[in-house]
Amino acid sequence: MQNLSKLQTVLLILFLVFVWGVNWPLSKFALSYMPPVLFSGTRTLLGGLLLLCIAIPRFRQLHFSRTWAIYLISALFNVVLYYGLQTIGLHHLPAGLFSAIVFLQPVLVGIFSWMWLGESMNGLKITGLFLGFSGVGIISSGAGGLSGHISVVGILLALGSALSWALGTIYVKKTSSRVDPIWLVTLQLIVGGLFMTAVGSSVESWSDVSWKPVFVLSLIFISVFVIAIGWLVFYKLIDSGEASKISSYTFLIPLVAILTGTLFLNEPFTLTLLIGLVFIIASIYFVNRKTMQSHAKL
C-alpha cells in the first residue's frame, strides 16, 4: 500500500479519534431504541453492505479461494468477539470502567508488535503505553466509571474484548500484504454482522426496535463513519506505520467520548479528567518520541 504523508496521517488520526470517540455516547443513545445484540449486528452489517458497493469493482483483487481464511479470522477477532463481548459486557460493568479496560488494547498491541512483528520496544515506549492506560483509567474513575457493582464476569469480558481487538489488529498487520484492504474490511463486517444479527434475532425481538428518525440517523452515522470508514482508516494507518505507535492514539478516544458527554449531556468536567488528559498526552509523546526525533534530524 502507498505510504501516507505526515499530514495525511495526522488528518486520518484526528478523524478516527473523533468518530470513534463520539461513537460511545451515540451508541449509548441508540441502545435506548434497539436491543444490544441486534444493534451490534445491524450496524456492522450495514457498514459492510455499504462498502460492498466499493468492493465489487475490485472483484479481481478478492482472490477468495486462497484468502478466505484471512477474512474469516479477521471477522472473528475484530467483529464477532470484539463487538460481541463488548455488548454483553456492558450489561455487567459501568460503561466508564469497561471502556478503560478495553483500551488496554494499545498496551497489548505494543507488546504483541514487539513479540510477533519485530517492532522496537524500549523503556520510553513501555512507559508511554502504561501512562496512556492509566490516563484512561483516571478519566473513567472521574466520570463515575468505578462506581457501582464490579462484576468479575464483566471484567473478563472487557479483557476479552481488548485481547480480541489487539490480536485482530496484529493479524491484519501481518497479513495485509496478502489481501485487498477494501475486501478485508467489507467481508469481516458482512460476516460478523450476519452472525450477530442472526444471534440477536434468536435472543431478542425486532418488535422492540423503535424506528424513530433520530435513531435511524444515528444508526446511519455509526454504520457509515464509525464502522465502514472508521475501520478502513484504522487499517490504513496500521499498515502505513508501526502498529503500537498508531494504536497509542486510540487512548484519546475515551477522552473524546467523555468530552462529548460534557458538552452535550451536561456531564461535569472534573479534575480527574484534566489529570487523565495530561497522562494521555504524555503517553503519545513517549510512544512516538523516537520517530519525532528522527523526523527532526531530516
PDB file of C-alpha atoms in Angstrom:
ATOM      1  CA  MET A   1       0.000   0.000   0.000  1.00  0.00           C
ATOM      2  CA  GLN A   2       1.095   3.557  -0.614  1.00  0.00           C
ATOM      3  CA  ASN A   3       2.698   5.233   2.378  1.00  0.00           C
ATOM      4  CA  LEU A   4       0.908   8.173   3.941  1.00  0.00           C
ATOM      5  CA  SER A   5       2.419  11.622   4.259  1.00  0.00           C
ATOM      6  CA  LYS A   6       2.748  13.145   7.715  1.00  0.00           C
ATOM      7  CA  LEU A   7      -0.222  15.461   7.065  1.00  0.00           C
ATOM      8  CA  GLN A   8      -2.392  12.595   5.799  1.00  0.00           C
ATOM      9  CA  THR A   9      -1.520  10.538   8.873  1.00  0.00           C
ATOM     10  CA  VAL A  10      -2.428  13.378  11.242  1.00  0.00           C
ATOM     11  CA  LEU A  11      -5.744  14.070   9.474  1.00  0.00           C
ATOM     12  CA  LEU A  12      -6.734  10.396   9.439  1.00  0.00           C
ATOM     13  CA  ILE A  13      -5.841  10.002  13.130  1.00  0.00           C
ATOM     14  CA  LEU A  14      -7.922  13.093  14.006  1.00  0.00           C
ATOM     15  CA  PHE A  15     -10.857  11.733  12.010  1.00  0.00           C
ATOM     16  CA  LEU A  16     -10.626   8.301  13.639  1.00  0.00           C
ATOM     17  CA  VAL A  17     -10.297   9.625  17.190  1.00  0.00           C
ATOM     18  CA  PHE A  18     -13.309  11.908  16.649  1.00  0.00           C
ATOM     19  CA  VAL A  19     -15.729   9.404  15.078  1.00  0.00           C
ATOM     20  CA  TRP A  20     -14.748   6.533  17.387  1.00  0.00           C
ATOM     21  CA  GLY A  21     -14.928   8.908  20.345  1.00  0.00           C
ATOM     22  CA  VAL A  22     -18.451  10.187  19.640  1.00  0.00           C
ATOM     23  CA  ASN A  23     -19.473   6.599  18.889  1.00  0.00           C
ATOM     24  CA  TRP A  24     -19.636   5.739  22.618  1.00  0.00           C
ATOM     25  CA  PRO A  25     -22.270   8.307  23.686  1.00  0.00           C
ATOM     26  CA  LEU A  26     -24.054   7.952  20.337  1.00  0.00           C
ATOM     27  CA  SER A  27     -24.256   4.173  20.727  1.00  0.00           C
ATOM     28  CA  LYS A  28     -25.483   4.574  24.301  1.00  0.00           C
ATOM     29  CA  PHE A  29     -28.238   6.804  22.924  1.00  0.00           C
ATOM     30  CA  ALA A  30     -29.076   4.354  20.114  1.00  0.00           C
ATOM     31  CA  LEU A  31     -29.360   1.408  22.526  1.00  0.00           C
ATOM     32  CA  SER A  32     -32.458   3.020  24.014  1.00  0.00           C
ATOM     33  CA  TYR A  33     -34.166   2.361  20.656  1.00  0.00           C
ATOM     34  CA  MET A  34     -32.792  -1.100  19.755  1.00  0.00           C
ATOM     35  CA  PRO A  35     -31.732  -4.232  21.716  1.00  0.00           C
ATOM     36  CA  PRO A  36     -27.929  -4.539  22.073  1.00  0.00           C
ATOM     37  CA  VAL A  37     -27.102  -7.673  20.058  1.00  0.00           C
ATOM     38  CA  LEU A  38     -29.381  -6.657  17.197  1.00  0.00           C
ATOM     39  CA  PHE A  39     -27.829  -3.193  17.282  1.00  0.00           C
ATOM     40  CA  SER A  40     -24.288  -4.596  17.102  1.00  0.00           C
ATOM     41  CA  GLY A  41     -25.200  -6.875  14.220  1.00  0.00           C
ATOM     42  CA  THR A  42     -27.218  -4.315  12.284  1.00  0.00           C
ATOM     43  CA  ARG A  43     -24.637  -1.514  12.416  1.00  0.00           C
ATOM     44  CA  THR A  44     -21.762  -3.773  11.314  1.00  0.00           C
ATOM     45  CA  LEU A  45     -23.836  -5.472   8.598  1.00  0.00           C
ATOM     46  CA  LEU A  46     -24.977  -2.102   7.205  1.00  0.00           C
ATOM     47  CA  GLY A  47     -21.379  -0.853   7.205  1.00  0.00           C
ATOM     48  CA  GLY A  48     -20.260  -3.960   5.303  1.00  0.00           C
ATOM     49  CA  LEU A  49     -23.058  -3.702   2.734  1.00  0.00           C
ATOM     50  CA  LEU A  50     -22.204  -0.040   2.108  1.00  0.00           C
ATOM     51  CA  LEU A  51     -18.565  -0.955   1.485  1.00  0.00           C
ATOM     52  CA  LEU A  52     -19.657  -3.766  -0.825  1.00  0.00           C
ATOM     53  CA  CYS A  53     -20.564  -1.098  -3.402  1.00  0.00           C
ATOM     54  CA  ILE A  54     -16.925   0.000  -3.369  1.00  0.00           C
ATOM     55  CA  ALA A  55     -15.513  -3.516  -3.206  1.00  0.00           C
ATOM     56  CA  ILE A  56     -17.418  -5.104  -6.118  1.00  0.00           C
ATOM     57  CA  PRO A  57     -15.483  -3.187  -8.845  1.00  0.00           C
ATOM     58  CA  ARG A  58     -12.319  -4.606  -7.215  1.00  0.00           C
ATOM     59  CA  PHE A  59     -13.573  -8.205  -7.548  1.00  0.00           C
ATOM     60  CA  ARG A  60     -10.395  -9.388  -9.279  1.00  0.00           C
ATOM     61  CA  GLN A  61      -8.428  -8.465  -6.143  1.00  0.00           C
ATOM     62  CA  LEU A  62     -10.603 -10.632  -3.875  1.00  0.00           C
ATOM     63  CA  HIS A  63      -8.765 -13.949  -4.502  1.00  0.00           C
ATOM     64  CA  PHE A  64     -11.289 -15.596  -2.184  1.00  0.00           C
ATOM     65  CA  SER A  65     -10.226 -19.186  -2.867  1.00  0.00           C
ATOM     66  CA  ARG A  66      -6.806 -18.633  -1.312  1.00  0.00           C
ATOM     67  CA  THR A  67      -7.544 -15.842   1.190  1.00  0.00           C
ATOM     68  CA  TRP A  68     -10.950 -16.798   2.652  1.00  0.00           C
ATOM     69  CA  ALA A  69      -9.370 -17.905   5.931  1.00  0.00           C
ATOM     70  CA  ILE A  70      -7.876 -14.420   6.484  1.00  0.00           C
ATOM     71  CA  TYR A  71     -11.288 -12.794   6.057  1.00  0.00           C
ATOM     72  CA  LEU A  72     -12.953 -15.239   8.456  1.00  0.00           C
ATOM     73  CA  ILE A  73     -10.263 -14.940  11.145  1.00  0.00           C
ATOM     74  CA  SER A  74     -10.343 -11.147  10.888  1.00  0.00           C
ATOM     75  CA  ALA A  75     -14.155 -11.179  11.200  1.00  0.00           C
ATOM     76  CA  LEU A  76     -13.925 -13.449  14.253  1.00  0.00           C
ATOM     77  CA  PHE A  77     -11.477 -11.259  16.197  1.00  0.00           C
ATOM     78  CA  ASN A  78     -12.358  -7.727  15.007  1.00  0.00           C
ATOM     79  CA  VAL A  79     -16.144  -8.003  14.750  1.00  0.00           C
ATOM     80  CA  VAL A  80     -17.738 -11.042  16.410  1.00  0.00           C
ATOM     81  CA  LEU A  81     -15.541 -11.249  19.521  1.00  0.00           C
ATOM     82  CA  TYR A  82     -14.742  -7.529  19.828  1.00  0.00           C
ATOM     83  CA  TYR A  83     -18.301  -6.222  19.429  1.00  0.00           C
ATOM     84  CA  GLY A  84     -19.990  -9.312  20.858  1.00  0.00           C
ATOM     85  CA  LEU A  85     -18.035  -9.396  24.125  1.00  0.00           C
ATOM     86  CA  GLN A  86     -18.335  -5.605  24.343  1.00  0.00           C
ATOM     87  CA  THR A  87     -22.130  -5.653  24.001  1.00  0.00           C
ATOM     88  CA  ILE A  88     -22.589  -8.414  26.572  1.00  0.00           C
ATOM     89  CA  GLY A  89     -20.000  -6.953  28.947  1.00  0.00           C
ATOM     90  CA  LEU A  90     -21.658  -3.546  29.139  1.00  0.00           C
ATOM     91  CA  HIS A  91     -24.538  -5.258  30.941  1.00  0.00           C
ATOM     92  CA  HIS A  92     -22.166  -6.340  33.730  1.00  0.00           C
ATOM     93  CA  LEU A  93     -19.951  -3.272  34.247  1.00  0.00           C
ATOM     94  CA  PRO A  94     -20.303   0.525  34.280  1.00  0.00           C
ATOM     95  CA  ALA A  95     -19.504   1.883  30.816  1.00  0.00           C
ATOM     96  CA  GLY A  96     -16.551   4.003  32.010  1.00  0.00           C
ATOM     97  CA  LEU A  97     -14.757   1.126  33.697  1.00  0.00           C
ATOM     98  CA  PHE A  98     -15.499  -1.196  30.786  1.00  0.00           C
ATOM     99  CA  SER A  99     -14.065   1.247  28.222  1.00  0.00           C
ATOM    100  CA  ALA A 100     -10.963   1.760  30.376  1.00  0.00           C
ATOM    101  CA  ILE A 101     -10.273  -1.975  30.354  1.00  0.00           C
ATOM    102  CA  VAL A 102     -10.991  -2.265  26.612  1.00  0.00           C
ATOM    103  CA  PHE A 103      -8.422   0.459  25.957  1.00  0.00           C
ATOM    104  CA  LEU A 104      -5.768  -1.793  27.377  1.00  0.00           C
ATOM    105  CA  GLN A 105      -5.671  -2.692  23.651  1.00  0.00           C
ATOM    106  CA  PRO A 106      -2.829  -0.268  22.736  1.00  0.00           C
ATOM    107  CA  VAL A 107      -0.688  -1.794  25.500  1.00  0.00           C
ATOM    108  CA  LEU A 108      -1.377  -5.295  24.200  1.00  0.00           C
ATOM    109  CA  VAL A 109      -0.719  -4.178  20.601  1.00  0.00           C
ATOM    110  CA  GLY A 110       2.606  -2.697  21.703  1.00  0.00           C
ATOM    111  CA  ILE A 111       3.610  -5.970  23.366  1.00  0.00           C
ATOM    112  CA  PHE A 112       2.369  -8.197  20.527  1.00  0.00           C
ATOM    113  CA  SER A 113       4.004  -5.960  17.887  1.00  0.00           C
ATOM    114  CA  TRP A 114       7.320  -6.400  19.683  1.00  0.00           C
ATOM    115  CA  MET A 115       6.818 -10.180  20.004  1.00  0.00           C
ATOM    116  CA  TRP A 116       5.435 -11.016  16.550  1.00  0.00           C
ATOM    117  CA  LEU A 117       6.087  -8.098  14.187  1.00  0.00           C
ATOM    118  CA  GLY A 118       9.635  -7.262  15.220  1.00  0.00           C
ATOM    119  CA  GLU A 119       8.805  -3.677  16.202  1.00  0.00           C
ATOM    120  CA  SER A 120      11.116  -1.911  18.631  1.00  0.00           C
ATOM    121  CA  MET A 121      10.423  -1.886  22.367  1.00  0.00           C
ATOM    122  CA  ASN A 122      12.193   0.342  24.865  1.00  0.00           C
ATOM    123  CA  GLY A 123      11.684   1.877  28.276  1.00  0.00           C
ATOM    124  CA  LEU A 124      10.090   5.063  26.923  1.00  0.00           C
ATOM    125  CA  LYS A 125       7.582   3.158  24.815  1.00  0.00           C
ATOM    126  CA  ILE A 126       6.629   0.882  27.707  1.00  0.00           C
ATOM    127  CA  THR A 127       6.243   3.884  30.000  1.00  0.00           C
ATOM    128  CA  GLY A 128       4.130   5.671  27.408  1.00  0.00           C
ATOM    129  CA  LEU A 129       1.794   2.726  26.879  1.00  0.00           C
ATOM    130  CA  PHE A 130       1.111   2.350  30.584  1.00  0.00           C
ATOM    131  CA  LEU A 131       0.746   6.116  31.045  1.00  0.00           C
ATOM    132  CA  GLY A 132      -1.963   6.055  28.380  1.00  0.00           C
ATOM    133  CA  PHE A 133      -3.845   3.194  30.014  1.00  0.00           C
ATOM    134  CA  SER A 134      -3.518   4.916  33.396  1.00  0.00           C
ATOM    135  CA  GLY A 135      -4.889   8.124  31.887  1.00  0.00           C
ATOM    136  CA  VAL A 136      -7.941   6.295  30.565  1.00  0.00           C
ATOM    137  CA  GLY A 137      -8.468   4.731  33.985  1.00  0.00           C
ATOM    138  CA  ILE A 138      -8.204   8.101  35.750  1.00  0.00           C
ATOM    139  CA  ILE A 139     -10.688   9.686  33.344  1.00  0.00           C
ATOM    140  CA  SER A 140     -13.144   6.832  33.750  1.00  0.00           C
ATOM    141  CA  SER A 141     -12.963   6.935  37.530  1.00  0.00           C
ATOM    142  CA  GLY A 142     -13.670  10.656  37.452  1.00  0.00           C
ATOM    143  CA  ALA A 143     -16.631  10.073  35.168  1.00  0.00           C
ATOM    144  CA  GLY A 144     -18.183   7.726  37.684  1.00  0.00           C
ATOM    145  CA  GLY A 145     -16.979   4.656  35.866  1.00  0.00           C
ATOM    146  CA  LEU A 146     -15.666   2.987  39.013  1.00  0.00           C
ATOM    147  CA  SER A 147     -18.925   3.382  40.870  1.00  0.00           C
ATOM    148  CA  GLY A 148     -21.480   0.656  41.227  1.00  0.00           C
ATOM    149  CA  HIS A 149     -21.158  -3.131  41.256  1.00  0.00           C
ATOM    150  CA  ILE A 150     -17.895  -4.596  39.952  1.00  0.00           C
ATOM    151  CA  SER A 151     -18.561  -7.875  38.164  1.00  0.00           C
ATOM    152  CA  VAL A 152     -15.782 -10.432  37.655  1.00  0.00           C
ATOM    153  CA  VAL A 153     -17.625 -11.661  34.555  1.00  0.00           C
ATOM    154  CA  GLY A 154     -17.764  -8.082  33.232  1.00  0.00           C
ATOM    155  CA  ILE A 155     -14.037  -7.569  33.789  1.00  0.00           C
ATOM    156  CA  LEU A 156     -13.245 -10.828  31.985  1.00  0.00           C
ATOM    157  CA  LEU A 157     -15.493  -9.836  29.069  1.00  0.00           C
ATOM    158  CA  ALA A 158     -13.793  -6.426  28.838  1.00  0.00           C
ATOM    159  CA  LEU A 159     -10.355  -8.066  28.878  1.00  0.00           C
ATOM    160  CA  GLY A 160     -11.567 -10.481  26.195  1.00  0.00           C
ATOM    161  CA  SER A 161     -12.779  -7.565  24.068  1.00  0.00           C
ATOM    162  CA  ALA A 162      -9.413  -5.798  24.404  1.00  0.00           C
ATOM    163  CA  LEU A 163      -7.486  -9.003  23.678  1.00  0.00           C
ATOM    164  CA  SER A 164      -9.560  -9.870  20.592  1.00  0.00           C
ATOM    165  CA  TRP A 165      -9.135  -6.340  19.179  1.00  0.00           C
ATOM    166  CA  ALA A 166      -5.368  -6.428  19.805  1.00  0.00           C
ATOM    167  CA  LEU A 167      -4.957  -9.874  18.226  1.00  0.00           C
ATOM    168  CA  GLY A 168      -7.126  -8.812  15.286  1.00  0.00           C
ATOM    169  CA  THR A 169      -5.013  -5.691  14.761  1.00  0.00           C
ATOM    170  CA  ILE A 170      -1.759  -7.682  14.761  1.00  0.00           C
ATOM    171  CA  TYR A 171      -3.228 -10.331  12.476  1.00  0.00           C
ATOM    172  CA  VAL A 172      -4.363  -7.715   9.947  1.00  0.00           C
ATOM    173  CA  LYS A 173      -0.966  -6.007  10.081  1.00  0.00           C
ATOM    174  CA  LYS A 174       0.785  -9.339   9.483  1.00  0.00           C
ATOM    175  CA  THR A 175      -1.466 -10.454   6.604  1.00  0.00           C
ATOM    176  CA  SER A 176      -2.240  -7.082   4.972  1.00  0.00           C
ATOM    177  CA  SER A 177       0.080  -7.709   2.008  1.00  0.00           C
ATOM    178  CA  ARG A 178      -1.883 -10.842   1.045  1.00  0.00           C
ATOM    179  CA  VAL A 179      -5.393  -9.342   0.861  1.00  0.00           C
ATOM    180  CA  ASP A 180      -7.123  -6.317  -0.606  1.00  0.00           C
ATOM    181  CA  PRO A 181      -7.842  -3.838   2.236  1.00  0.00           C
ATOM    182  CA  ILE A 182     -11.296  -2.881   0.931  1.00  0.00           C
ATOM    183  CA  TRP A 183     -12.382  -6.505   0.684  1.00  0.00           C
ATOM    184  CA  LEU A 184     -10.868  -7.261   4.099  1.00  0.00           C
ATOM    185  CA  VAL A 185     -12.988  -4.657   5.874  1.00  0.00           C
ATOM    186  CA  THR A 186     -16.070  -5.391   3.751  1.00  0.00           C
ATOM    187  CA  LEU A 187     -16.124  -9.137   4.330  1.00  0.00           C
ATOM    188  CA  GLN A 188     -15.245  -9.008   8.007  1.00  0.00           C
ATOM    189  CA  LEU A 189     -18.147  -6.606   8.583  1.00  0.00           C
ATOM    190  CA  ILE A 190     -20.626  -8.616   6.498  1.00  0.00           C
ATOM    191  CA  VAL A 191     -19.659 -11.977   8.001  1.00  0.00           C
ATOM    192  CA  GLY A 192     -19.541 -10.663  11.554  1.00  0.00           C
ATOM    193  CA  GLY A 193     -22.670  -8.576  11.067  1.00  0.00           C
ATOM    194  CA  LEU A 194     -24.678 -11.507   9.667  1.00  0.00           C
ATOM    195  CA  PHE A 195     -23.603 -13.728  12.559  1.00  0.00           C
ATOM    196  CA  MET A 196     -24.514 -11.203  15.276  1.00  0.00           C
ATOM    197  CA  THR A 197     -27.775 -10.259  13.557  1.00  0.00           C
ATOM    198  CA  ALA A 198     -28.740 -13.937  13.444  1.00  0.00           C
ATOM    199  CA  VAL A 199     -27.886 -14.376  17.116  1.00  0.00           C
ATOM    200  CA  GLY A 200     -29.748 -11.186  18.015  1.00  0.00           C
ATOM    201  CA  SER A 201     -32.804 -12.312  16.061  1.00  0.00           C
ATOM    202  CA  SER A 202     -32.898 -15.543  18.078  1.00  0.00           C
ATOM    203  CA  VAL A 203     -32.476 -13.997  21.554  1.00  0.00           C
ATOM    204  CA  GLU A 204     -34.103 -10.569  21.053  1.00  0.00           C
ATOM    205  CA  SER A 205     -37.205  -9.242  19.311  1.00  0.00           C
ATOM    206  CA  TRP A 206     -37.349  -6.920  16.299  1.00  0.00           C
ATOM    207  CA  SER A 207     -40.655  -5.638  17.663  1.00  0.00           C
ATOM    208  CA  ASP A 208     -38.691  -3.922  20.440  1.00  0.00           C
ATOM    209  CA  VAL A 209     -36.945  -1.659  17.894  1.00  0.00           C
ATOM    210  CA  SER A 210     -38.235   1.917  17.786  1.00  0.00           C
ATOM    211  CA  TRP A 211     -37.574   3.180  14.248  1.00  0.00           C
ATOM    212  CA  LYS A 212     -37.747   6.869  15.072  1.00  0.00           C
ATOM    213  CA  PRO A 213     -35.958   9.275  12.654  1.00  0.00           C
ATOM    214  CA  VAL A 214     -33.398  10.324  15.283  1.00  0.00           C
ATOM    215  CA  PHE A 215     -32.432   6.679  15.828  1.00  0.00           C
ATOM    216  CA  VAL A 216     -32.253   5.942  12.094  1.00  0.00           C
ATOM    217  CA  LEU A 217     -29.944   8.934  11.583  1.00  0.00           C
ATOM    218  CA  SER A 218     -27.732   7.762  14.458  1.00  0.00           C
ATOM    219  CA  LEU A 219     -27.614   4.238  13.029  1.00  0.00           C
ATOM    220  CA  ILE A 220     -26.665   5.562   9.581  1.00  0.00           C
ATOM    221  CA  PHE A 221     -23.910   7.786  11.008  1.00  0.00           C
ATOM    222  CA  ILE A 222     -22.464   4.911  13.042  1.00  0.00           C
ATOM    223  CA  SER A 223     -22.680   2.443  10.139  1.00  0.00           C
ATOM    224  CA  VAL A 224     -21.075   4.801   7.595  1.00  0.00           C
ATOM    225  CA  PHE A 225     -18.492   6.823   9.536  1.00  0.00           C
ATOM    226  CA  VAL A 226     -17.745   4.755  12.647  1.00  0.00           C
ATOM    227  CA  ILE A 227     -17.935   1.242  11.215  1.00  0.00           C
ATOM    228  CA  ALA A 228     -17.272   1.344   7.453  1.00  0.00           C
ATOM    229  CA  ILE A 229     -14.950   4.338   7.021  1.00  0.00           C
ATOM    230  CA  GLY A 230     -13.545   4.066  10.556  1.00  0.00           C
ATOM    231  CA  TRP A 231     -12.204   0.527  10.092  1.00  0.00           C
ATOM    232  CA  LEU A 232     -10.788   1.405   6.673  1.00  0.00           C
ATOM    233  CA  VAL A 233      -8.920   4.352   8.157  1.00  0.00           C
ATOM    234  CA  PHE A 234      -7.693   2.305  11.139  1.00  0.00           C
ATOM    235  CA  TYR A 235      -6.251  -0.451   8.930  1.00  0.00           C
ATOM    236  CA  LYS A 236      -4.729   2.096   6.555  1.00  0.00           C
ATOM    237  CA  LEU A 237      -2.943   3.728   9.482  1.00  0.00           C
ATOM    238  CA  ILE A 238      -1.832   0.384  10.937  1.00  0.00           C
ATOM    239  CA  ASP A 239      -0.487  -0.711   7.545  1.00  0.00           C
ATOM    240  CA  SER A 240       1.401   2.555   6.971  1.00  0.00           C
ATOM    241  CA  GLY A 241       3.198   2.755  10.335  1.00  0.00           C
ATOM    242  CA  GLU A 242       4.178   0.874  13.467  1.00  0.00           C
ATOM    243  CA  ALA A 243       1.063  -0.723  14.954  1.00  0.00           C
ATOM    244  CA  SER A 244       1.990   0.180  18.539  1.00  0.00           C
ATOM    245  CA  LYS A 245       2.532   3.869  17.717  1.00  0.00           C
ATOM    246  CA  ILE A 246      -0.693   4.218  15.752  1.00  0.00           C
ATOM    247  CA  SER A 247      -2.629   2.370  18.458  1.00  0.00           C
ATOM    248  CA  SER A 248      -1.272   4.751  21.120  1.00  0.00           C
ATOM    249  CA  TYR A 249      -3.510   7.463  19.689  1.00  0.00           C
ATOM    250  CA  THR A 250      -6.601   5.386  20.468  1.00  0.00           C
ATOM    251  CA  PHE A 251      -6.032   6.364  24.102  1.00  0.00           C
ATOM    252  CA  LEU A 252      -7.629   9.677  23.080  1.00  0.00           C
ATOM    253  CA  ILE A 253     -10.923   8.028  22.143  1.00  0.00           C
ATOM    254  CA  PRO A 254     -12.369   7.707  25.694  1.00  0.00           C
ATOM    255  CA  LEU A 255     -11.366  11.342  26.269  1.00  0.00           C
ATOM    256  CA  VAL A 256     -13.377  12.448  23.222  1.00  0.00           C
ATOM    257  CA  ALA A 257     -16.306  10.325  24.400  1.00  0.00           C
ATOM    258  CA  ILE A 258     -16.334  11.976  27.831  1.00  0.00           C
ATOM    259  CA  LEU A 259     -15.802  15.484  26.425  1.00  0.00           C
ATOM    260  CA  THR A 260     -18.784  14.858  24.132  1.00  0.00           C
ATOM    261  CA  GLY A 261     -20.814  13.918  27.182  1.00  0.00           C
ATOM    262  CA  THR A 262     -19.616  17.064  28.954  1.00  0.00           C
ATOM    263  CA  LEU A 263     -20.669  19.323  26.070  1.00  0.00           C
ATOM    264  CA  PHE A 264     -23.928  17.687  25.036  1.00  0.00           C
ATOM    265  CA  LEU A 265     -25.092  15.623  28.022  1.00  0.00           C
ATOM    266  CA  ASN A 266     -24.207  18.191  30.720  1.00  0.00           C
ATOM    267  CA  GLU A 267     -21.673  15.898  32.389  1.00  0.00           C
ATOM    268  CA  PRO A 268     -19.127  17.772  34.567  1.00  0.00           C
ATOM    269  CA  PHE A 269     -15.521  18.492  33.539  1.00  0.00           C
ATOM    270  CA  THR A 270     -13.564  17.228  36.550  1.00  0.00           C
ATOM    271  CA  LEU A 271     -10.018  17.486  37.881  1.00  0.00           C
ATOM    272  CA  THR A 272      -9.524  13.774  37.166  1.00  0.00           C
ATOM    273  CA  LEU A 273     -10.451  14.447  33.534  1.00  0.00           C
ATOM    274  CA  LEU A 274      -7.712  17.075  33.314  1.00  0.00           C
ATOM    275  CA  ILE A 275      -5.158  14.785  35.011  1.00  0.00           C
ATOM    276  CA  GLY A 276      -6.109  11.941  32.678  1.00  0.00           C
ATOM    277  CA  LEU A 277      -5.635  14.225  29.676  1.00  0.00           C
ATOM    278  CA  VAL A 278      -2.097  15.067  30.834  1.00  0.00           C
ATOM    279  CA  PHE A 279      -1.306  11.343  31.188  1.00  0.00           C
ATOM    280  CA  ILE A 280      -2.626  10.617  27.681  1.00  0.00           C
ATOM    281  CA  ILE A 281      -0.656  13.454  26.046  1.00  0.00           C
ATOM    282  CA  ALA A 282       2.485  12.247  27.834  1.00  0.00           C
ATOM    283  CA  SER A 283       1.745   8.699  26.660  1.00  0.00           C
ATOM    284  CA  ILE A 284       1.537   9.660  22.989  1.00  0.00           C
ATOM    285  CA  TYR A 285       4.729  11.719  23.283  1.00  0.00           C
ATOM    286  CA  PHE A 286       6.724   8.847  24.853  1.00  0.00           C
ATOM    287  CA  VAL A 287       5.470   6.185  22.437  1.00  0.00           C
ATOM    288  CA  ASN A 288       6.294   8.337  19.392  1.00  0.00           C
ATOM    289  CA  ARG A 289       9.376  10.148  20.747  1.00  0.00           C
ATOM    290  CA  LYS A 290      11.956   8.271  18.699  1.00  0.00           C
ATOM    291  CA  THR A 291      10.026   8.899  15.470  1.00  0.00           C
ATOM    292  CA  MET A 292       9.635  12.574  16.302  1.00  0.00           C
ATOM    293  CA  GLN A 293      13.370  12.926  16.938  1.00  0.00           C
ATOM    294  CA  SER A 294      14.281  11.151  13.691  1.00  0.00           C
ATOM    295  CA  HIS A 295      11.984  13.489  11.702  1.00  0.00           C
ATOM    296  CA  ALA A 296      13.639  16.464  13.364  1.00  0.00           C
ATOM    297  CA  LYS A 297      17.039  15.375  12.022  1.00  0.00           C
ATOM    298  CA  LEU A 298      15.822  15.296   8.424  1.00  0.00           C
TER     299      LEU A 298
END
